[in-house]
Short mmCIF file of C-alpha atoms in Angstrom, two decimals:
data_model
loop_
_atom_site.label_atom_id
_atom_site.label_comp_id
_atom_site.label_asym_id
_atom_site.label_seq_id
_atom_site.Cartn_x
_atom_site.Cartn_y
_atom_site.Cartn_z
CA MET A 1 -0.14 0.06 -0.35
CA SER A 2 1.56 3.13 -0.86
CA VAL A 3 1.50 6.27 0.98
CA THR A 4 -1.27 8.46 -0.65
CA GLU A 5 -3.52 5.41 -0.11
CA SER A 6 -5.65 5.75 3.27
CA LYS A 7 -7.30 2.22 4.36
CA THR A 8 -11.25 2.23 4.49
CA ILE A 9 -12.59 1.68 7.85
CA ARG A 10 -15.45 -0.86 8.02
CA GLY A 11 -18.25 -0.55 10.69
CA LYS A 12 -19.56 2.24 13.03
CA VAL A 13 -17.23 4.95 14.07
CA LEU A 14 -17.90 6.78 17.45
CA THR A 15 -15.71 9.47 19.73
CA GLY A 16 -15.39 9.86 22.93
CA GLN A 17 -14.07 10.44 26.25
CA VAL A 18 -11.93 8.17 28.06
CA VAL A 19 -13.40 7.80 31.69
CA ALA A 20 -11.72 4.66 32.65
CA THR A 21 -8.80 2.38 32.06
CA ARG A 22 -8.32 -1.53 32.90
CA PRO A 23 -5.77 -3.75 31.57
CA LYS A 24 -6.39 -4.22 27.75
CA THR A 25 -9.93 -2.11 28.27
CA VAL A 26 -10.92 1.34 28.38
CA VAL A 27 -14.40 2.49 29.28
CA VAL A 28 -15.59 5.46 26.73
CA ARG A 29 -18.10 8.35 27.29
CA VAL A 30 -20.49 8.88 24.02
CA LYS A 31 -22.27 11.95 23.59
CA ARG A 32 -25.32 11.44 21.41
CA VAL A 33 -27.56 14.46 20.00
CA TYR A 34 -30.99 13.69 18.88
CA ARG A 35 -34.18 15.62 18.65
CA ILE A 36 -37.41 14.88 19.45
CA PRO A 37 -40.04 15.48 16.67
CA LYS A 38 -42.89 16.21 18.47
CA TYR A 39 -41.85 19.17 20.60
CA GLY A 40 -38.57 19.94 18.75
CA LYS A 41 -36.57 19.79 21.78
CA ILE A 42 -32.71 18.73 21.48
CA LYS A 43 -31.47 15.97 24.18
CA ILE A 44 -28.47 14.97 25.19
CA LYS A 45 -27.86 11.22 25.96
CA TYR A 46 -24.59 9.81 27.00
CA LYS A 47 -23.59 5.66 26.65
CA LYS A 48 -20.36 3.97 27.81
CA CYS A 49 -18.48 1.60 25.61
CA HIS A 50 -16.08 -1.05 26.65
CA ALA A 51 -13.13 -1.01 24.32
CA HIS A 52 -10.56 -3.18 23.40
CA ASP A 53 -6.96 -1.13 23.96
CA GLU A 54 -4.46 -3.84 23.14
CA HIS A 55 -1.06 -1.71 23.92
CA ASN A 56 -2.50 0.94 27.14
CA VAL A 57 -2.20 3.95 24.98
CA ALA A 58 -5.22 5.83 26.47
CA VAL A 59 -5.51 7.72 29.42
CA VAL A 60 -8.86 9.00 31.37
CA GLY A 61 -10.10 12.18 29.85
CA GLU A 62 -8.27 11.89 26.00
CA THR A 63 -10.75 12.10 23.38
CA VAL A 64 -10.73 9.01 21.57
CA SER A 65 -12.19 6.53 18.19
CA ILE A 66 -13.53 3.46 18.81
CA LYS A 67 -14.66 0.83 16.25
CA SER A 68 -17.57 -1.50 16.40
CA SER A 69 -15.96 -5.13 15.96
CA ARG A 70 -16.57 -8.60 16.70
CA ALA A 71 -17.61 -9.64 20.63
CA ARG A 72 -14.30 -9.97 22.29
CA SER A 73 -16.02 -10.18 25.97
CA ALA A 74 -19.38 -10.16 27.81
CA LEU A 75 -19.41 -6.28 27.64
CA LYS A 76 -15.92 -5.77 24.87
CA ARG A 77 -17.61 -4.85 21.18
CA TRP A 78 -15.48 -1.91 20.50
CA VAL A 79 -11.60 -1.56 19.83
CA LEU A 80 -9.84 1.45 20.18
CA LEU A 81 -8.26 3.44 16.98
CA PRO A 82 -5.09 4.72 16.68
CA SER A 83 -4.79 8.53 17.18
CA LYS A 84 -2.27 10.56 15.49
CA LYS A 85 -1.04 11.24 19.02
CA THR A 86 -0.02 7.82 19.46
CA GLU A 87 1.17 7.39 15.68
CA GLU A 88 3.49 10.26 16.93
CA GLY A 89 4.59 8.31 19.27
CA LYS A 90 5.68 5.12 17.49
CA THR A 91 7.84 6.42 14.96
CA SER A 92 9.83 8.83 17.81
#
Protein backbone atom coordinates (compact mmCIF):
# COMPACT_ATOMS: atom_id res chain seq x y z
CA MET A 1 0.00 0.00 0.00
CA SER A 2 1.46 3.35 -0.99
CA VAL A 3 1.68 6.38 1.26
CA THR A 4 -1.14 8.21 -0.55
CA GLU A 5 -3.65 5.39 -0.10
CA SER A 6 -5.63 5.20 3.11
CA LYS A 7 -7.39 2.24 4.63
CA THR A 8 -11.16 2.36 4.74
CA ILE A 9 -12.74 1.71 8.09
CA ARG A 10 -15.61 -0.77 8.07
CA GLY A 11 -18.30 -0.59 10.71
CA LYS A 12 -19.53 2.17 12.96
CA VAL A 13 -17.03 4.72 14.33
CA LEU A 14 -17.79 6.74 17.46
CA THR A 15 -15.84 9.46 19.25
CA GLY A 16 -15.87 9.95 23.00
CA GLN A 17 -13.92 10.64 26.15
CA VAL A 18 -12.06 7.99 28.16
CA VAL A 19 -13.56 7.75 31.66
CA ALA A 20 -11.77 4.64 32.95
CA THR A 21 -8.88 2.36 32.00
CA ARG A 22 -8.19 -1.25 32.87
CA PRO A 23 -5.65 -3.72 31.52
CA LYS A 24 -6.33 -3.91 27.75
CA THR A 25 -9.70 -2.17 28.20
CA VAL A 26 -10.95 1.41 28.17
CA VAL A 27 -14.39 2.75 29.02
CA VAL A 28 -15.42 5.52 26.62
CA ARG A 29 -18.33 7.93 27.24
CA VAL A 30 -20.02 8.66 23.92
CA LYS A 31 -22.31 11.68 23.54
CA ARG A 32 -25.40 11.47 21.34
CA VAL A 33 -27.44 14.56 20.47
CA TYR A 34 -30.93 14.08 19.06
CA ARG A 35 -34.14 16.05 18.60
CA ILE A 36 -37.57 15.00 19.86
CA PRO A 37 -39.72 15.16 16.70
CA LYS A 38 -43.00 16.18 18.33
CA TYR A 39 -41.67 19.05 20.45
CA GLY A 40 -38.42 19.94 18.71
CA LYS A 41 -36.47 19.84 21.96
CA ILE A 42 -32.81 18.88 21.68
CA LYS A 43 -31.77 16.12 24.07
CA ILE A 44 -28.35 14.75 24.96
CA LYS A 45 -27.73 11.14 25.93
CA TYR A 46 -24.49 9.57 27.08
CA LYS A 47 -23.53 5.94 26.68
CA LYS A 48 -20.52 4.12 28.09
CA CYS A 49 -18.83 1.66 25.73
CA HIS A 50 -16.12 -0.80 26.69
CA ALA A 51 -13.37 -0.93 24.06
CA HIS A 52 -10.32 -3.13 23.54
CA ASP A 53 -6.99 -1.29 23.99
CA GLU A 54 -4.25 -3.79 23.12
CA HIS A 55 -1.27 -1.63 24.08
CA ASN A 56 -2.80 0.36 26.99
CA VAL A 57 -2.16 3.73 25.31
CA ALA A 58 -5.36 5.58 26.29
CA VAL A 59 -5.35 7.97 29.25
CA VAL A 60 -8.36 9.09 31.30
CA GLY A 61 -9.74 12.36 29.92
CA GLU A 62 -8.38 11.82 26.41
CA THR A 63 -10.73 12.05 23.40
CA VAL A 64 -10.53 8.87 21.33
CA SER A 65 -12.28 7.15 18.43
CA ILE A 66 -13.62 3.62 18.68
CA LYS A 67 -14.81 1.22 15.98
CA SER A 68 -17.32 -1.60 16.22
CA SER A 69 -15.84 -5.08 16.07
CA ARG A 70 -16.58 -8.66 16.96
CA ALA A 71 -17.41 -9.48 20.58
CA ARG A 72 -14.19 -9.82 22.55
CA SER A 73 -15.79 -10.43 25.96
CA ALA A 74 -19.14 -10.07 27.71
CA LEU A 75 -19.05 -6.26 27.44
CA LYS A 76 -16.39 -5.38 24.84
CA ARG A 77 -17.82 -4.84 21.35
CA TRP A 78 -15.53 -1.97 20.29
CA VAL A 79 -11.85 -1.55 19.48
CA LEU A 80 -9.76 1.58 20.03
CA LEU A 81 -8.58 3.26 16.82
CA PRO A 82 -5.00 4.58 16.73
CA SER A 83 -4.92 8.35 17.17
CA LYS A 84 -2.41 10.74 15.63
CA LYS A 85 -0.84 11.22 19.06
CA THR A 86 -0.11 7.50 19.49
CA GLU A 87 1.19 7.19 15.91
CA GLU A 88 3.65 10.06 16.56
CA GLY A 89 4.82 8.31 19.72
CA LYS A 90 5.61 5.11 17.79
CA THR A 91 7.70 6.87 15.14
CA SER A 92 9.89 8.82 17.57
